[in-house]
Amino acid sequence: MKFFEKLENVKKCPVSYVLAVQDTLNAFHGKWKMPIIGTLLFGKKRFKEIEREISKITPRMLSQELKDLEVNGIVTRTVYNTTPVTVEYELTPSGRELHLVMESMITWGLQHRQTNIMESLPALNMGRRSA
Amino acid sequence: MKFFEKLENVKKCPVSYVLAVQDTLNAFHGKWKMPIIGTLLFGKKRFKEIEREISKITPRMLSQELKDLEVNGIVTRTVYNTTPVTVEYELTPSGRELHLVMESMITWGLQHRQTNIMESLPALNMGRRSA
DNA sequence: TATATCAGTATACTTTAGTATAGCGATATC
DNA sequence: GATATCGCTATACTAAAGTATACTGATATA
């Protein structure tokens, strides 16, 4: 019944898998990368556009995280020679593929809420008589 | 070509999806939850067993993270009346389902390394003549 | 001349996450 | 009696992550 009970499954868990998981977690690491990737899934955007769409992010964090995503091959940064300058951020093909991971997260999250959250919220039972 | 280009896809992205993704990220949040969940996928374990399997984790962190996973319905904690006391940690059904998310992470991570890492490592090109 | 926009950067700070080290009470072994 | 094991907790600390606020230079608009 347990997923890794059989040795054949255990063997399917080499170091490269651990690294792969770490890379993926790294892609989403921190408070802001998920919202940034999420908004870029709707199409390429300029710096100020992203800043406006993500409530409460500071330009410092946005700049830092976009750089991080860029060096990790998840977004591209393109500068256009306009006045004022235009800078566009776009997901790479690899970045776009993250939607599959996000979908598995949505699936798990929805399931988990259905089976767990309801009965574990004491607030929902506050109306009960206790005596 | 863009995944969310069509309005129908945009509509499939309600608030509950955002919450679901947040819940999932929360399940893996921090340095130690992924290794803990990973080791418990191989079967239930006692506190000291997990501590021994996860190199460098301190009992403080292990205790804290196990509590966190417990209140979030990802592991169960069972105390046996032996001497000395035995405490077993086991993934809930919901916790076990996280392997699906981990698999999508493995898939993305492996793909991403193949398409991105090779050409972006300057170290690999250090042997080239530059003049 | 005053103000706004673009895409950020600089400095200083607070908050959160993680580490290091020691210790608990009960029991078992040396 | 000394030491080890179980499953932790307490205290104090360092490091990482995130926030707040102000500012840049070139250009456009009021």
XYZ file of C-alpha atoms (C1' of nucleotides) in Angstrom:
322
model
C 0.000 0.000 0.000
C 2.816 2.396 0.757
C 4.234 4.000 -2.354
C 7.864 3.280 -1.653
C 7.324 -0.083 -0.029
C 8.720 -2.019 -2.944
C 12.428 -1.899 -3.535
C 11.877 -1.161 -7.206
C 10.231 2.111 -6.248
C 12.966 2.933 -3.788
C 15.507 2.465 -6.551
C 13.597 4.958 -8.646
C 14.606 7.675 -6.170
C 18.185 8.580 -7.100
C 20.122 11.709 -6.283
C 19.045 13.369 -9.526
C 15.435 13.205 -8.348
C 16.325 14.993 -5.144
C 18.117 17.683 -7.132
C 15.159 17.991 -9.485
C 12.778 18.542 -6.582
C 15.138 21.095 -5.076
C 15.324 22.982 -8.363
C 11.550 23.107 -8.549
C 11.155 24.283 -4.974
C 13.829 26.851 -5.700
C 11.834 28.157 -8.669
C 8.980 28.992 -6.288
C 11.126 29.975 -3.323
C 10.090 32.944 -1.235
C 6.989 35.044 -0.923
C 6.857 36.513 -4.417
C 8.004 34.047 -7.102
C 4.709 32.192 -7.341
C 2.677 35.387 -7.913
C 5.238 36.622 -10.434
C 5.227 33.373 -12.404
C 1.459 33.231 -12.078
C 0.966 36.653 -13.592
C 3.463 35.943 -16.391
C 1.506 32.818 -17.365
C -1.038 35.293 -18.768
C 1.601 36.712 -21.112
C 4.693 38.904 -21.103
C 4.613 42.011 -18.976
C 6.611 45.127 -18.212
C 8.138 45.835 -14.817
C 5.556 48.385 -13.771
C 2.718 46.213 -15.003
C 3.809 43.356 -12.761
C 4.312 45.775 -9.882
C 0.762 47.052 -10.292
C -0.737 43.579 -10.598
C 0.949 42.187 -7.516
C -0.427 44.109 -4.597
C 2.109 45.194 -1.964
C 5.273 44.015 -3.694
C 8.075 46.588 -3.507
C 10.238 47.393 -6.546
C 13.217 46.078 -4.616
C 11.693 42.634 -4.187
C 10.299 42.545 -7.707
C 13.677 43.461 -9.173
C 15.481 40.910 -7.022
C 13.098 38.071 -7.785
C 12.991 38.771 -11.517
C 16.792 38.642 -11.589
C 16.685 35.365 -9.725
C 14.154 33.895 -12.129
C 16.236 35.128 -15.050
C 19.498 33.506 -13.960
C 17.573 30.306 -13.327
C 16.241 30.243 -16.871
C 12.611 30.791 -15.938
C 12.073 34.279 -17.368
C 13.740 36.344 -20.079
C 14.339 40.067 -19.874
C 14.200 42.132 -23.035
C 15.101 45.820 -23.191
C 13.650 48.014 -25.947
C 15.313 51.228 -26.978
C 12.331 53.496 -26.439
C 11.936 56.628 -24.356
C 11.321 55.961 -21.624
C 12.934 52.563 -21.816
C 10.687 49.503 -22.110
C 11.642 46.273 -20.363
C 9.633 43.158 -20.975
C 9.630 40.019 -18.897
C 8.450 36.746 -20.363
C 8.440 33.133 -19.231
C 10.878 30.821 -21.007
C 9.469 27.547 -22.418
C 10.736 25.901 -19.242
C 9.050 28.587 -17.149
C 5.769 28.003 -18.927
C 5.997 24.304 -18.112
C 5.718 25.189 -14.437
C 1.970 25.363 -14.964
C 1.973 21.552 -14.801
C 3.487 21.676 -11.336
C 1.017 24.355 -10.332
C -1.844 22.204 -11.557
C -0.723 19.277 -9.427
C -0.560 21.679 -6.499
C -4.089 22.892 -7.186
C -5.336 19.324 -7.364
C -3.685 18.363 -4.084
C -4.723 21.582 -2.353
C -8.380 21.245 -3.305
C -8.483 17.573 -2.284
C -6.687 18.297 0.967
C -9.128 21.044 1.907
C -12.080 18.780 1.214
C -10.811 15.916 3.341
C -9.101 17.841 6.115
C -9.950 21.441 6.701
C -13.680 21.111 7.414
C -13.534 19.011 10.554
C -10.378 20.604 11.859
C -11.677 24.151 12.149
C -12.890 24.605 15.728
C -14.449 27.906 14.691
C -17.072 25.999 12.721
C -18.183 24.178 15.844
C -18.415 27.211 18.083
C -22.194 27.233 17.932
C -22.480 23.841 19.657
C -23.828 23.571 23.168
C -21.152 22.176 25.443
C -23.240 21.619 28.624
C 0.025 29.273 -27.499
C 0.019 30.870 -24.085
C -1.770 28.716 -21.563
C -3.974 31.417 -20.098
C -4.569 33.246 -23.369
C -8.136 32.092 -23.687
C -10.692 33.581 -21.365
C -12.031 30.126 -20.561
C -8.681 29.244 -19.050
C -8.514 32.508 -17.156
C -11.899 31.735 -15.649
C -10.538 28.436 -14.417
C -8.275 30.330 -12.038
C -10.518 31.351 -9.109
C -9.526 32.310 -5.620
C -9.848 28.711 -4.424
C -7.040 27.742 -6.814
C -4.770 30.345 -5.315
C -5.569 29.066 -1.835
C -4.945 25.489 -2.972
C -1.515 26.391 -4.327
C -0.707 28.265 -1.115
C -1.714 25.253 0.962
C 0.572 23.037 -1.079
C 3.521 25.403 -0.869
C 2.844 25.637 2.842
C 3.060 21.851 3.156
C 6.630 22.007 1.845
C 7.566 25.299 3.462
C 11.031 25.683 4.934
C 14.225 23.719 4.817
C 13.064 20.492 6.429
C 9.474 19.585 5.480
C 10.358 18.059 2.119
C 12.981 15.688 3.607
C 10.610 14.763 6.435
C 7.729 13.990 4.090
C 10.139 12.231 1.777
C 11.399 9.901 4.472
C 7.871 9.195 5.720
C 6.830 8.111 2.219
C 8.910 5.013 2.960
C 6.698 4.209 5.930
C 5.973 5.344 9.477
C 8.910 6.265 11.640
C 9.808 7.183 15.195
C 11.201 10.561 16.175
C 14.772 9.379 16.592
C 14.633 7.376 13.388
C 13.737 10.468 11.387
C 16.382 12.452 13.215
C 19.014 9.875 12.265
C 17.903 9.679 8.645
C 17.914 13.398 8.059
C 21.475 14.528 8.426
C 22.038 17.741 10.413
C 18.463 18.357 11.509
C 18.221 19.403 15.157
C 15.550 17.959 17.463
C 14.164 21.454 17.834
C 13.498 21.803 14.113
C 12.242 18.243 13.749
C 9.806 18.682 16.606
C 8.595 22.020 15.284
C 8.100 20.814 11.736
C 6.371 17.589 12.770
C 3.925 19.640 14.849
C 3.329 21.889 11.880
C 2.696 18.924 9.588
C 0.391 17.420 12.190
C -1.849 20.466 12.591
C -2.014 20.716 8.809
C -3.297 17.156 8.507
C -0.233 15.778 6.741
C 1.124 13.489 9.448
C -0.368 11.729 12.441
C 1.374 11.315 15.763
C 0.732 8.185 17.798
C 2.051 7.630 21.316
C 2.526 4.093 22.642
C 2.625 3.374 26.343
C 6.000 1.636 26.405
C 9.114 2.342 28.399
C 10.714 4.411 27.147
C 7.777 5.938 25.330
C 7.375 5.206 21.632
C 6.075 7.909 19.316
C 5.287 7.091 15.725
C 4.815 9.539 12.894
C 2.950 8.532 9.788
C 1.666 10.314 6.708
C -2.096 10.771 6.489
C -3.797 9.676 3.248
C -3.622 13.317 2.194
C 0.059 13.426 3.082
C 0.737 10.357 0.988
C -0.916 12.043 -1.966
C 1.855 14.618 -1.944
C 3.943 12.137 -3.872
C 1.983 13.196 -6.962
C 3.115 16.781 -6.490
C 6.652 15.589 -5.904
C 6.529 13.590 -9.107
C 5.494 16.623 -11.131
C 8.379 18.485 -9.506
C 10.800 15.716 -10.472
C 9.531 15.797 -14.045
C 9.900 19.572 -14.328
C 13.270 19.604 -12.602
C 14.780 16.943 -14.841
C 13.442 18.626 -17.986
C 14.603 22.030 -16.833
C 18.131 20.783 -16.176
C 18.303 19.196 -19.593
C 17.203 22.316 -21.459
C 18.808 24.997 -19.312
C 21.649 24.114 -17.033
C 24.158 22.769 -19.560
C 24.694 25.924 -21.604
C 24.347 28.292 -18.683
C 27.255 26.997 -16.635
C 30.279 29.200 -17.439
C 32.468 26.745 -15.536
C 32.001 24.236 -18.353
C 33.503 26.689 -20.830
C 36.515 27.658 -18.756
C 38.845 25.577 -20.908
C 38.225 27.634 -24.041
C 40.885 29.882 -25.514
C 39.728 33.485 -25.375
C 42.502 35.087 -27.531
C 8.999 75.465 -13.839
C 6.611 71.547 -11.547
C 5.254 67.048 -11.889
C 4.917 62.352 -13.717
C 6.666 58.098 -15.906
C 9.908 54.489 -16.996
C 12.889 50.714 -14.536
C 14.958 50.228 -11.280
C 18.995 51.093 -6.953
C 20.628 52.442 -2.050
C 20.339 52.374 2.734
C 18.522 51.088 6.886
C 15.620 48.502 9.233
C 12.299 44.535 11.137
C 10.714 39.980 10.957
C 11.109 35.153 10.232
C 13.782 31.019 9.858
C 17.250 28.234 11.383
C 21.346 26.853 14.591
C 23.890 25.685 18.842
C 23.918 23.897 23.187
C 22.144 22.229 27.252
C 18.827 19.873 29.781
C 14.343 17.064 31.400
C 12.297 12.457 33.746
C 11.837 7.720 33.436
C 14.101 3.456 32.625
C 17.710 0.147 31.153
C 22.342 -1.367 30.800
C 27.343 -1.402 32.259
C 26.970 4.822 40.544
C 27.816 6.262 35.548
C 26.115 6.318 31.207
C 22.729 5.716 27.480
C 18.088 5.873 25.356
C 13.474 7.698 24.468
C 11.067 12.201 22.821
C 11.327 16.018 23.257
C 11.792 21.567 25.475
C 14.350 26.001 26.863
C 17.336 29.663 26.029
C 20.189 32.276 23.350
C 21.951 33.193 19.334
C 23.019 33.987 13.895
C 21.484 34.225 9.242
C 18.185 34.866 5.764
C 14.166 37.044 4.002
C 11.328 40.851 3.533
C 9.865 45.967 4.305
C 10.044 51.094 4.300
C 11.511 55.064 2.319
C 13.992 57.779 -0.498
C 16.268 58.466 -4.676
C 18.390 58.227 -9.748
C 18.453 60.242 -14.982
C 16.235 60.879 -19.097
C 12.028 62.362 -21.166
C 7.187 63.888 -21.548
C 3.347 66.541 -20.168
C 0.782 70.410 -17.626
